[in-house]
Short mmCIF file of C-alpha atoms and ligand atoms in Angstrom, two decimals:
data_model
loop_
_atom_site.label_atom_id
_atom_site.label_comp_id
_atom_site.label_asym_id
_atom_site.label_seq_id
_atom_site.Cartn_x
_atom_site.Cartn_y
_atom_site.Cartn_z
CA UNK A 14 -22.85 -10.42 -9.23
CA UNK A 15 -20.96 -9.08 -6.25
CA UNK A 16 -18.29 -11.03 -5.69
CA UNK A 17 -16.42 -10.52 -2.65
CA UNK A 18 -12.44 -10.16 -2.72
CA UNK A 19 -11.23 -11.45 0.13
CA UNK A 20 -7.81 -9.36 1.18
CA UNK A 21 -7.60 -12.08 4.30
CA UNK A 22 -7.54 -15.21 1.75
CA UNK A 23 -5.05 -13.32 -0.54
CA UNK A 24 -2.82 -11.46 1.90
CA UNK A 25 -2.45 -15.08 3.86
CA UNK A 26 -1.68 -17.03 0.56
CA UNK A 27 1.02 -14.27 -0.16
CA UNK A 28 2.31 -14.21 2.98
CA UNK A 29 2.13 -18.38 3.31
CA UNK A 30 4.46 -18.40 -0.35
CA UNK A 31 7.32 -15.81 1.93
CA UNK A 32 7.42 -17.28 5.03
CA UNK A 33 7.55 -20.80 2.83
CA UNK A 34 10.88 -19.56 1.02
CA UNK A 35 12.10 -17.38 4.16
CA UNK A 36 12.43 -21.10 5.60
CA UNK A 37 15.14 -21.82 3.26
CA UNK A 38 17.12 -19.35 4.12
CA UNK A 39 20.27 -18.91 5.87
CA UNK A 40 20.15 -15.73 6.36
CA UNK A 41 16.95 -13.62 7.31
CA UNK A 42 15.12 -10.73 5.58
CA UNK A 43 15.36 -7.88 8.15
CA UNK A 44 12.49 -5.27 8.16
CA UNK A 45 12.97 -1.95 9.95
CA UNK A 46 10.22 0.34 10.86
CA UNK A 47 10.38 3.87 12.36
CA UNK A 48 7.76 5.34 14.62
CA UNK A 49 7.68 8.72 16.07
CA UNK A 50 5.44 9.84 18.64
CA UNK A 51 2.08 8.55 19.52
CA UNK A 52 -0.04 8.54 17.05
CA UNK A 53 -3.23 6.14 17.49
CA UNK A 54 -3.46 4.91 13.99
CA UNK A 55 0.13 4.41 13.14
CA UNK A 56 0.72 2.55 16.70
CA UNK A 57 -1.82 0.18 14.71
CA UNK A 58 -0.44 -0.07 11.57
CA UNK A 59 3.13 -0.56 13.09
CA UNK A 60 2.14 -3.45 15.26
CA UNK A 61 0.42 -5.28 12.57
CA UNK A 62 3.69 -4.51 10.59
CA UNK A 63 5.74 -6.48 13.02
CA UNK A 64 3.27 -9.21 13.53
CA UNK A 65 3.33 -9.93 9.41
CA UNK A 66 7.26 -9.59 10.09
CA UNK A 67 7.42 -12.17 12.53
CA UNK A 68 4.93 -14.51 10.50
CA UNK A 69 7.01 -14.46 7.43
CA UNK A 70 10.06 -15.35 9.75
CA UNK A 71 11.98 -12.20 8.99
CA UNK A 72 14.04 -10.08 11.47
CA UNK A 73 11.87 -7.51 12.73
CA UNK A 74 13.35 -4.28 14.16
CA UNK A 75 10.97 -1.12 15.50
CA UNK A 76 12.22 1.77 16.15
CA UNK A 77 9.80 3.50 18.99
CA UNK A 78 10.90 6.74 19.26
CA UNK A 79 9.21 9.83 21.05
CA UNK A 80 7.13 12.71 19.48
CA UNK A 81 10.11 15.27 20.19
CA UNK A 82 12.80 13.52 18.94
CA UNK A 83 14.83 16.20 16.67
CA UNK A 84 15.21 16.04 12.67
CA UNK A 85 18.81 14.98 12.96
CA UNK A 86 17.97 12.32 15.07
CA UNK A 87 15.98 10.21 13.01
CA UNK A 88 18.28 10.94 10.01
CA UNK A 89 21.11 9.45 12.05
CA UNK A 90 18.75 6.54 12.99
CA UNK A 91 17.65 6.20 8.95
CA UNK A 92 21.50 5.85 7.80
CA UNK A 93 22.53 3.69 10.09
CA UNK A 94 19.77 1.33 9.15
CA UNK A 95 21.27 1.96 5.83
CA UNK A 96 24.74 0.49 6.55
CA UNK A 97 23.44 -2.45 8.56
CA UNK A 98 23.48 -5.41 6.71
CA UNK A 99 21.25 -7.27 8.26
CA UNK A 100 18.37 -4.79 7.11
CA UNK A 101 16.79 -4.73 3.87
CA UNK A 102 14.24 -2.75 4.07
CA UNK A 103 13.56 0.29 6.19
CA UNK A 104 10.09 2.06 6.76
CA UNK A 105 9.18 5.14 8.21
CA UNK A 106 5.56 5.55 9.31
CA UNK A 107 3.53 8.77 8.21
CA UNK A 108 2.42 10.74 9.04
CA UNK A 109 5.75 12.26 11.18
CA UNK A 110 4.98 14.86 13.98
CA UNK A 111 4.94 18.50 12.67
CA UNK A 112 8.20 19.46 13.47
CA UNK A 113 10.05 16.86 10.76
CA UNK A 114 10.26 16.92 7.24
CA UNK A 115 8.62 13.86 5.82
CA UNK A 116 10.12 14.10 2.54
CA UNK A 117 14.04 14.65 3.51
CA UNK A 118 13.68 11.76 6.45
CA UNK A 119 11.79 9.24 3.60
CA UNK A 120 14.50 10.31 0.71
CA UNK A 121 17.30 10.00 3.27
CA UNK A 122 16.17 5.76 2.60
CA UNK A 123 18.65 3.71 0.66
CA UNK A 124 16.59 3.27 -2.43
CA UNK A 125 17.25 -0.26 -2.64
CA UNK A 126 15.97 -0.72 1.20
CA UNK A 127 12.56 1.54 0.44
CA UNK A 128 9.84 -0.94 1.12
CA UNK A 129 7.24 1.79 1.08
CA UNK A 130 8.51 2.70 -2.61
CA UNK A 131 7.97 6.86 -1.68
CA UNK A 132 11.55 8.10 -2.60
CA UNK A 133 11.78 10.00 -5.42
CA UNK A 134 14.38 7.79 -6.68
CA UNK A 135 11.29 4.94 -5.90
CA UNK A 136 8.69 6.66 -8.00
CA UNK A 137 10.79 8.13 -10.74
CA UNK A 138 11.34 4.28 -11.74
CA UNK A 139 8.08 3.56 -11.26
CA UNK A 140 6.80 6.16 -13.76
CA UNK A 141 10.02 5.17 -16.19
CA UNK A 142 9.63 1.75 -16.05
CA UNK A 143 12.47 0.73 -14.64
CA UNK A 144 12.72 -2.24 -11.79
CA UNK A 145 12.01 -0.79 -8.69
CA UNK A 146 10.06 -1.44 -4.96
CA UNK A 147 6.45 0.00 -5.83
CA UNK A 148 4.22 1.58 -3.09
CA UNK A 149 2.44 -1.40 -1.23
CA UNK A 150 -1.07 -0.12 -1.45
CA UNK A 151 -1.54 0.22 -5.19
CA UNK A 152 0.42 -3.35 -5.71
CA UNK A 153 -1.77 -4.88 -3.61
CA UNK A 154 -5.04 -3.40 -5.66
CA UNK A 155 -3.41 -5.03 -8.92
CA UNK A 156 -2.96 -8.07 -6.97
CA UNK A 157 -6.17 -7.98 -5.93
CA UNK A 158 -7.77 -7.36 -9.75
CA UNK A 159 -5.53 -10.15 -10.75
CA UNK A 160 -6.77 -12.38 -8.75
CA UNK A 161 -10.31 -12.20 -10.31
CA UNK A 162 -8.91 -13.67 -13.59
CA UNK A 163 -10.40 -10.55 -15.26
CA UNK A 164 -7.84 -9.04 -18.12
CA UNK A 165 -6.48 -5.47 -17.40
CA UNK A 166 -5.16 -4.86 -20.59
CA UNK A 167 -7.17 -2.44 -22.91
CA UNK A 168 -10.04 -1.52 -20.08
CA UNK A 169 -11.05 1.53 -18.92
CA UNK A 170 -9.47 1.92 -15.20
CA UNK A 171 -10.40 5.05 -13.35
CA UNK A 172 -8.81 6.16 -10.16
CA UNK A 173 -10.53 8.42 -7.96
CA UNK A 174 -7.69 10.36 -5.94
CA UNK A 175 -4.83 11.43 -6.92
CA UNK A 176 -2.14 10.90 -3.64
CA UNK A 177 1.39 10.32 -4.12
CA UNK A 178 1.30 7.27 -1.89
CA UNK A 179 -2.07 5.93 -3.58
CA UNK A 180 -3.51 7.35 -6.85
CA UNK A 181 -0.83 8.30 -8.97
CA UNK A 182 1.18 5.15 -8.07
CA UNK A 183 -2.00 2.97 -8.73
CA UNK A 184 -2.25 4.86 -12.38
CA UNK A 185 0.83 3.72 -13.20
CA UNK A 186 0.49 0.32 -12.41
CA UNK A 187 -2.71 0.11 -14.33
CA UNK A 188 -1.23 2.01 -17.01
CA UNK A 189 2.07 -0.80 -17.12
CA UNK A 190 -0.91 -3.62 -17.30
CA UNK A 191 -2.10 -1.63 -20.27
CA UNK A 192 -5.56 -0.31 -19.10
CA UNK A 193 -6.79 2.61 -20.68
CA UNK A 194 -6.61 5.07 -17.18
CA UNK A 195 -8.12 8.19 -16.08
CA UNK A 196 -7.35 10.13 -12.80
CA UNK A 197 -10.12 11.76 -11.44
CA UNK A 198 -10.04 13.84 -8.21
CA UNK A 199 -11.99 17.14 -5.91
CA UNK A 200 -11.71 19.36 -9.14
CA UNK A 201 -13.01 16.73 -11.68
CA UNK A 202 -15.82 17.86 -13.23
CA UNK A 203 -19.30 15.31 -13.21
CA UNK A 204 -17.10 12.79 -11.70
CA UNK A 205 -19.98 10.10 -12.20
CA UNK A 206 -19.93 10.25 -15.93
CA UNK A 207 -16.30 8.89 -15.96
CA UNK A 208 -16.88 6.66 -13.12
CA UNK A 209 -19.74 4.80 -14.63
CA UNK A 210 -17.66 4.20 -17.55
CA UNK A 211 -14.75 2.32 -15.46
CA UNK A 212 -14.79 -1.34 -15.97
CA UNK A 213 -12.17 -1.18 -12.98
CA UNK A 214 -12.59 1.59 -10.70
CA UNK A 215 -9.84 2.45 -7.64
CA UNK A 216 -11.67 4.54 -4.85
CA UNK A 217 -8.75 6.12 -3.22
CA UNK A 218 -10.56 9.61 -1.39
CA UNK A 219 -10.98 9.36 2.22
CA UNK A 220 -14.46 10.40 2.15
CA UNK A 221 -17.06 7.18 3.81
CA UNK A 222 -18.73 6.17 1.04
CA UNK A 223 -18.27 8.31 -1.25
CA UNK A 224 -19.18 6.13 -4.47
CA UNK A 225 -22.67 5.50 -5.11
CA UNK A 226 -24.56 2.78 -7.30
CA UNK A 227 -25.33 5.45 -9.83
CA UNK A 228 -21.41 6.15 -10.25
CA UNK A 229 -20.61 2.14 -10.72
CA UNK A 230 -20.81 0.71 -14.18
CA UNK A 231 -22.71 -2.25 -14.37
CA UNK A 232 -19.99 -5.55 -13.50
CA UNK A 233 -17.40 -3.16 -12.67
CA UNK A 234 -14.40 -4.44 -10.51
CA UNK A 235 -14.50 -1.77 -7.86
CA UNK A 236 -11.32 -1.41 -5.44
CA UNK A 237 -11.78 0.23 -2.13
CA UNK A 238 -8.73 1.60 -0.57
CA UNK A 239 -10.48 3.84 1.58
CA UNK A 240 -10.54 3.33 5.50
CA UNK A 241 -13.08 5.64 7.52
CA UNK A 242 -15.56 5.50 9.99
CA UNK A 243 -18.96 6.15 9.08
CA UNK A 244 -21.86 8.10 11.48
CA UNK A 245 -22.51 5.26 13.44
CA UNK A 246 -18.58 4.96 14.23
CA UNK A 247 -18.14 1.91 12.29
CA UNK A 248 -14.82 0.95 9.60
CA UNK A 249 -16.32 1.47 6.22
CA UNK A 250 -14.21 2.38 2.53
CA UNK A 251 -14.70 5.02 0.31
CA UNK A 252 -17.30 3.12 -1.41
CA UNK A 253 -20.93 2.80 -0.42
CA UNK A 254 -20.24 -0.87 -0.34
CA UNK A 255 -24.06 -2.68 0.79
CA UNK A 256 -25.67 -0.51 -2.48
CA UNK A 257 -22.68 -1.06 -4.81
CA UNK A 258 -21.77 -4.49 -4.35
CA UNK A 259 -24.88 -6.04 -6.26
CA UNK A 260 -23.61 -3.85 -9.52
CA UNK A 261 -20.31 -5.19 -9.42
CA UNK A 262 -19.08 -8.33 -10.80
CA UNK A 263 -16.16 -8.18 -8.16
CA UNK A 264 -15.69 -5.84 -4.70
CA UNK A 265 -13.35 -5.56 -1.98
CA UNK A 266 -14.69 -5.00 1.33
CA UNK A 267 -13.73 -2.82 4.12
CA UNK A 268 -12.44 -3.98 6.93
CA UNK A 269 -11.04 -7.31 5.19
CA UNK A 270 -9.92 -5.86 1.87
CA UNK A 271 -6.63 -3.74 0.54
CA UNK A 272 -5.39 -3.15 4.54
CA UNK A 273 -4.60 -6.85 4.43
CA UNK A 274 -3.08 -6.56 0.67
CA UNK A 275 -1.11 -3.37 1.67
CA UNK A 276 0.50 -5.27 4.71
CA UNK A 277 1.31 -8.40 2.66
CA UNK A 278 2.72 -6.65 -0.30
CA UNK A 279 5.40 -4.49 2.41
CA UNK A 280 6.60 -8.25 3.10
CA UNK A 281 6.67 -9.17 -0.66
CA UNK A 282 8.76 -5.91 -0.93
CA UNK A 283 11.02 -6.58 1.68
CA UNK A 284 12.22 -10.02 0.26
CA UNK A 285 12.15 -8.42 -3.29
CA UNK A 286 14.83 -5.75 -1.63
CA UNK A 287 16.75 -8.81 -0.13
CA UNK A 288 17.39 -10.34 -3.69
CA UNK A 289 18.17 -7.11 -4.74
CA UNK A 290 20.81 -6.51 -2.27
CA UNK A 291 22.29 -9.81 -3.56
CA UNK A 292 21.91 -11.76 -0.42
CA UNK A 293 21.51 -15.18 -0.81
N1 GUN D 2 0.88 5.74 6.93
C1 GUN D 2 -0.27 5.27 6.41
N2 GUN D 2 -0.02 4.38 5.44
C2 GUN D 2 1.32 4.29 5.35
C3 GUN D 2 2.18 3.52 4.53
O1 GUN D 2 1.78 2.75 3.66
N3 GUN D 2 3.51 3.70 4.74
C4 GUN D 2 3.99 4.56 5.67
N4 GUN D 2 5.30 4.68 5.79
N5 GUN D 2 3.22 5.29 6.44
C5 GUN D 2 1.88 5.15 6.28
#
């Protein structure tokens, strides 16, 4: 009981099979990300972005630019990514200082260069079924359940949070593999009693350690996408991970889990949006 998923095993594998088929080609993938200001965390995020980039062997443009910089500024910046051809897929880091609008600077993206899959043009054809770039977080979960040879179709899959960038993406996904799925969130009421009936359950809150053994069905396959410190300062999930783990039949861990998966599946989306752009 209590397997371990290892996101660092995976998210190298993954990232191993891109950089293996980057190699034949002529012409690069070419990711572009978008930072503005300073904020700690995304500085983080960004520079592990462009490390993965430069792994992989794809062109890797950031865009630093400072916490001021005006709305029309960074729409200019967005569409002329657009028209270059030598980028395929364009990111913009959230969260945005207060003074932008998140949503008209991410749906100003070229659908068919949004690696982050949070247009609405993105998510509409994820909820319709129709071939599209999915948000990297909840792809990397179903990677990550996949790759413990357990069946999603016809289980019970509950998601705990209900985010546009996490929790309703990750329902559909689970929904497309055919799980039974149930959303649960703040206003759910006696959250454990639909918990402990999850034979997968997707901990997507933001609260450190939030799930408890009592809420984890006996050889559940529990997904952590949480990323919080706890009292003592250190990284822990949204799970109570040293209590859970022994109920599960498969866990991923935090640090070392869907972070890794989340980065991996931005450069599996970023070669999907070369194809798509008919490059070859
Ligand atoms: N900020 C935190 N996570 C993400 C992400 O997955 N994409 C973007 N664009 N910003 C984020």
């Amino acid at each position: 009981m209590g397997n371990i998923i290892d996101g660092k095993i995976l998210a190298a594998k993954i990232k191993e099979e891109i950089r293996e088929h980057v190699k034949g080609l002529k012409i690069k993938p070419g990711l572009a990300v978008i930072q503005v200001g300073e904020d700690p965390a995304s500085k983080v995020y960004v520079g592990g972005k462009e490390k993965d980039a430069q792994e992989v062997g794809f062109l890797s443009e950031i865009h630093r630019l400072g916490a001021d910089t005006a709305q029309e500024t960074v729409i200019a910046l967005v569409k002329k990514l657009n028209e270059r051809k030598e980028i395929n897929g364009i990111l913009v880091q959230l969260p945005l200082p207060e003074h932008l609008n998140e949503e008209l600077i991410t749906n100003t993206i070229d659908p068919l260069k949004d690696v982050d899959g949070f247009t609405y043009n993105s998510a509409g054809r994820l909820l319709t079924g129709s071939k599209c770039l999915a948000a990297c977080t909840p792809s990397g979960c179903i990677e990550m359940i996949k790759s413990t040879g357990c069946e999603i179709k016809g289980k019970n899959a509950v998601v705990i949070g209900r985010s546009n960038i996490v929790g309703k993406p990750m329902a559909i996904l689970l929904l497309q593999e055919n799980a039974t799925v149930t959303i649960c969130h703040s206003r759910t009421v006696d959250l454990p009693s639909i918990t402990s009936k999850a034979d997968i359950l997707v901990a997507a809150i933001g609260r450190p350690k939030f799930v408890k053994a009592d809420m984890v069905k006996q050889g559940a396959v529990v997904i952590d996408v949480g990323m919080n410190r706890d009292e003592n300062g250190k990284l822990c999930g949204d799970v109570d991970f040293e209590n859970v783990k022994e109920k599960t039949s498969f866990i991923t861990p935090v640090p070392g889990g869907v972070g890794l998966m989340t980065r991996a599946m931005l450069m599996k989306n970023t070669l999907e949006a070369y194809k798509m752009q008919g490059i070859k």
